[in-house]
Amino acid sequence: MILLLYPGLKNMAVYLHALVTGSYMSGTHSVVFISCPNEQVGKVIARTIMEKKLAACINIIPKLSSMYHWDGEITEVTEAMLVIKTRSSKLYELTEFIRSVHPFEIPEVISLSVDQGNPSYLKWIEEVVPEE
């Protein structure tokens, strides 16, 4: 019970439990969302991410309606969304890459930790995306 009071100890306990039992360690993988001005730009960015082995899979969702605040006004545009599946350890490298190539002044890079999932799929991500 005392382990739950200290986040570092809790994380270590979860890690050790995962090693001993072979269960999934929550947060090892992430899903990342990146908006792009259009599908064509999204495909170029996605292909480069894949070539760099920063992701195992990327879904490209074309023609999303987006509404956001920009320069003091509400802006409405049509965009494409990349949904990226990767290792959480790759988030920094992925974010820095996106910032270097994305046409937006402030590109959206939002990640969510994977809590659970199909063990075979999660293992596949690990096989495709090297830890390095």
XYZ file of N, CA, C and O in Angstrom, residues 15-94:
320
model
N 6.597 -2.023 -13.137
C 7.595 -2.551 -14.060
C 8.050 -3.947 -13.637
O 8.106 -4.869 -14.450
N 8.362 -4.107 -12.356
C 8.795 -5.414 -11.843
C 7.685 -6.457 -11.978
O 7.942 -7.596 -12.361
N 6.457 -6.041 -11.694
C 5.324 -6.961 -11.838
C 5.185 -7.413 -13.292
O 4.963 -8.589 -13.569
N 5.345 -6.476 -14.217
C 5.246 -6.809 -15.642
C 6.342 -7.789 -16.052
O 6.100 -8.715 -16.815
N 7.554 -7.584 -15.529
C 8.648 -8.493 -15.851
C 8.394 -9.902 -15.323
O 8.619 -10.890 -16.017
N 7.915 -9.987 -14.092
C 7.705 -11.285 -13.459
C 6.525 -12.027 -14.079
O 6.606 -13.224 -14.359
N 5.424 -11.316 -14.314
C 4.202 -11.968 -14.778
C 4.075 -12.015 -16.298
O 3.234 -12.740 -16.818
N 4.866 -11.196 -16.993
C 4.739 -11.131 -18.444
C 3.556 -10.285 -18.888
O 3.183 -10.278 -20.041
N 2.962 -9.531 -17.964
C 1.819 -8.681 -18.298
C 2.296 -7.376 -18.933
O 3.472 -7.026 -18.858
N 1.380 -6.662 -19.526
C 1.705 -5.405 -20.205
C 1.987 -4.303 -19.202
O 1.272 -4.153 -18.217
N 3.027 -3.534 -19.463
C 3.344 -2.395 -18.615
C 2.700 -1.145 -19.226
O 3.105 -0.686 -20.295
N 1.677 -0.644 -18.571
C 0.935 0.524 -19.045
C 1.875 1.685 -19.348
O 2.802 1.957 -18.599
N 1.629 2.357 -20.482
C 2.413 3.525 -20.854
C 3.623 3.227 -21.717
O 4.323 4.145 -22.125
N 3.876 1.973 -22.021
C 5.023 1.600 -22.848
C 4.835 2.063 -24.291
O 5.791 2.365 -24.985
N 3.578 2.152 -24.721
C 3.249 2.572 -26.081
C 2.373 3.812 -26.022
O 1.726 4.078 -25.009
N 2.351 4.542 -27.121
C 1.535 5.752 -27.202
C 0.846 5.854 -28.550
O 1.323 5.292 -29.545
N -0.263 6.576 -28.549
C -0.945 6.965 -29.779
C -0.760 8.479 -29.881
O -1.006 9.210 -28.921
N -0.299 8.933 -31.034
C 0.018 10.346 -31.238
C -0.886 10.896 -32.332
O -1.078 10.259 -33.369
N -1.426 12.082 -32.099
C -2.287 12.759 -33.065
C -1.565 13.984 -33.599
O -1.061 14.800 -32.825
N -1.515 14.100 -34.929
C -0.889 15.246 -35.580
C -1.821 15.725 -36.681
O -2.182 14.949 -37.568
N -2.208 16.984 -36.621
C -3.036 17.526 -37.698
C -2.120 18.095 -38.781
O -1.035 18.589 -38.507
N -2.583 17.993 -40.035
C -1.834 18.465 -41.200
C -2.772 19.301 -42.067
O -3.990 19.089 -42.043
N -2.231 20.211 -42.859
C -3.096 21.069 -43.669
C -3.933 20.309 -44.695
O -5.002 20.762 -45.073
N -3.437 19.142 -45.151
C -4.192 18.332 -46.108
C -3.608 16.916 -46.141
O -2.568 16.642 -45.535
N -4.282 16.045 -46.855
C -3.878 14.644 -46.931
C -2.499 14.472 -47.577
O -1.704 13.635 -47.144
N -2.210 15.263 -48.604
C -0.931 15.139 -49.299
C 0.238 15.436 -48.363
O 1.205 14.673 -48.310
N 0.146 16.513 -47.603
C 1.202 16.846 -46.632
C 1.283 15.750 -45.579
O 2.369 15.317 -45.185
N 0.137 15.261 -45.125
C 0.102 14.185 -44.142
C 0.818 12.936 -44.638
O 1.564 12.295 -43.886
N 0.612 12.586 -45.904
C 1.256 11.395 -46.468
C 2.776 11.555 -46.533
O 3.518 10.604 -46.256
N 3.238 12.736 -46.892
C 4.688 12.979 -46.959
C 5.302 12.851 -45.563
O 6.324 12.177 -45.375
N 4.675 13.480 -44.580
C 5.175 13.411 -43.208
C 5.108 11.970 -42.701
O 6.061 11.461 -42.103
N 3.983 11.303 -42.941
C 3.804 9.926 -42.474
C 4.856 8.991 -43.079
O 5.442 8.165 -42.375
N 5.103 9.111 -44.361
C 6.089 8.237 -45.014
C 7.468 8.432 -44.388
O 8.184 7.465 -44.128
N 7.849 9.667 -44.115
C 9.164 9.923 -43.520
C 9.234 9.373 -42.097
O 10.252 8.816 -41.696
N 8.166 9.506 -41.341
C 8.115 8.929 -39.989
C 8.330 7.421 -40.071
O 9.087 6.843 -39.290
N 7.664 6.784 -41.023
C 7.798 5.339 -41.186
C 9.222 4.962 -41.606
O 9.791 3.997 -41.102
N 9.800 5.716 -42.531
C 11.166 5.438 -42.981
C 12.168 5.574 -41.843
O 13.152 4.834 -41.787
N 11.917 6.508 -40.927
C 12.791 6.708 -39.771
C 12.518 5.696 -38.655
O 13.173 5.732 -37.617
N 11.531 4.838 -38.859
C 11.118 3.821 -37.874
C 10.732 4.446 -36.535
O 11.033 3.920 -35.471
N 10.038 5.593 -36.631
C 9.524 6.250 -35.434
C 8.113 5.794 -35.109
O 7.554 6.195 -34.092
N 7.530 4.965 -35.969
C 6.175 4.460 -35.755
C 6.013 3.112 -36.432
O 6.703 2.806 -37.404
N 5.084 2.327 -35.897
C 4.767 1.031 -36.500
C 3.624 1.155 -37.492
O 3.552 0.410 -38.458
N 2.720 2.111 -37.234
C 1.528 2.264 -38.063
C 1.051 3.706 -37.984
O 1.118 4.325 -36.916
N 0.594 4.226 -39.101
C 0.015 5.575 -39.129
C -1.269 5.521 -39.945
O -1.261 5.085 -41.096
N -2.356 5.955 -39.329
C -3.611 6.116 -40.060
C -3.700 7.572 -40.495
O -3.378 8.475 -39.730
N -4.150 7.793 -41.723
C -4.351 9.147 -42.230
C -5.841 9.336 -42.434
O -6.465 8.655 -43.249
N -6.392 10.256 -41.684
C -7.823 10.551 -41.766
C -7.964 11.864 -42.547
O -7.600 12.931 -42.038
N -8.471 11.798 -43.775
C -8.576 13.012 -44.592
C -9.826 13.823 -44.246
O -10.780 13.317 -43.661
N -9.781 15.075 -44.617
C -10.946 15.968 -44.605
C -11.667 16.062 -43.261
O -12.875 15.886 -43.174
N -10.909 16.362 -42.218
C -11.507 16.661 -40.921
C -11.877 18.135 -40.872
O -11.138 18.976 -41.373
N -12.976 18.443 -40.269
C -13.322 19.846 -40.025
C -12.708 20.245 -38.699
O -12.928 19.581 -37.689
N -11.923 21.312 -38.707
C -11.272 21.791 -37.492
C -11.682 23.226 -37.212
O -11.867 24.029 -38.135
N -11.798 23.534 -35.949
C -12.122 24.882 -35.508
C -11.217 25.197 -34.325
O -11.111 24.404 -33.391
N -10.509 26.345 -34.386
C -9.583 26.692 -33.318
C -9.381 28.206 -33.259
O -9.687 28.936 -34.202
N -8.838 28.646 -32.130
C -8.495 30.059 -31.955
C -7.119 30.301 -32.552
O -6.178 29.559 -32.276
N -6.984 31.336 -33.397
C -5.685 31.701 -33.941
C -5.682 33.184 -34.255
O -6.602 33.679 -34.913
N -4.685 33.882 -33.788
C -4.548 35.331 -33.999
C -5.800 36.088 -33.573
O -6.266 37.003 -34.266
N -6.377 35.676 -32.448
C -7.528 36.382 -31.893
C -8.847 36.116 -32.583
O -9.833 36.789 -32.292
N -8.869 35.180 -33.503
C -10.105 34.867 -34.216
C -10.372 33.365 -34.180
O -9.454 32.568 -33.974
N -11.612 32.996 -34.422
C -11.961 31.588 -34.554
C -11.778 31.210 -36.017
O -12.344 31.835 -36.914
N -10.975 30.188 -36.247
C -10.645 29.746 -37.598
C -11.305 28.400 -37.854
O -11.293 27.530 -36.987
N -11.865 28.235 -39.054
C -12.444 26.955 -39.475
C -11.733 26.512 -40.746
O -11.649 27.279 -41.705
N -11.200 25.285 -40.722
C -10.482 24.758 -41.877
C -10.769 23.267 -42.028
O -11.292 22.631 -41.122
N -10.376 22.742 -43.177
C -10.391 21.301 -43.398
C -8.949 20.833 -43.326
O -8.061 21.418 -43.960
N -8.708 19.796 -42.538
C -7.358 19.275 -42.344
C -7.371 17.757 -42.486
O -8.424 17.146 -42.646
N -6.198 17.165 -42.391
C -6.046 15.710 -42.292
C -5.432 15.426 -40.927
O -4.721 16.262 -40.371
N -5.714 14.248 -40.387
C -5.188 13.862 -39.083
C -4.356 12.597 -39.227
O -4.788 11.628 -39.863
N -3.163 12.622 -38.645
C -2.338 11.422 -38.552
C -2.565 10.823 -37.173
O -2.508 11.527 -36.162
N -2.823 9.525 -37.124
C -2.960 8.782 -35.870
C -1.817 7.780 -35.876
O -1.804 6.840 -36.666
N -0.845 8.007 -34.999
C 0.422 7.288 -35.022
C 0.528 6.352 -33.824
O 0.282 6.756 -32.690
N 0.929 5.103 -34.077
C 1.163 4.138 -33.002
C 2.660 3.903 -32.895
O 3.313 3.550 -33.889
N 3.198 4.121 -31.668
C 4.638 4.038 -31.483
C 4.986 3.657 -30.055
O 4.107 3.526 -29.204
N 6.263 3.525 -29.791
C 6.765 3.352 -28.431
C 6.761 4.714 -27.744
O 7.100 5.722 -28.364
N 6.444 4.753 -26.487
C 6.476 6.014 -25.742
C 7.888 6.584 -25.692
O 8.070 7.803 -25.668
N 8.883 5.730 -25.723
C 10.277 6.195 -25.677
C 10.665 6.989 -26.928
O 11.697 7.657 -26.940
N 9.864 6.930 -27.970
C 10.150 7.652 -29.218
C 9.450 9.012 -29.300
O 9.609 9.729 -30.291
N 8.669 9.380 -28.291
C 7.868 10.604 -28.369
C 8.702 11.866 -28.555
O 8.351 12.734 -29.353
N 9.790 11.998 -27.828
C 10.614 13.201 -27.954
C 11.180 13.308 -29.371
O 11.069 14.358 -30.018
N 11.772 12.218 -29.867
C 12.348 12.226 -31.212
C 11.278 12.494 -32.273
O 11.500 13.270 -33.209
N 10.111 11.895 -32.108
C 9.009 12.106 -33.045
C 8.556 13.565 -33.025
O 8.390 14.191 -34.071
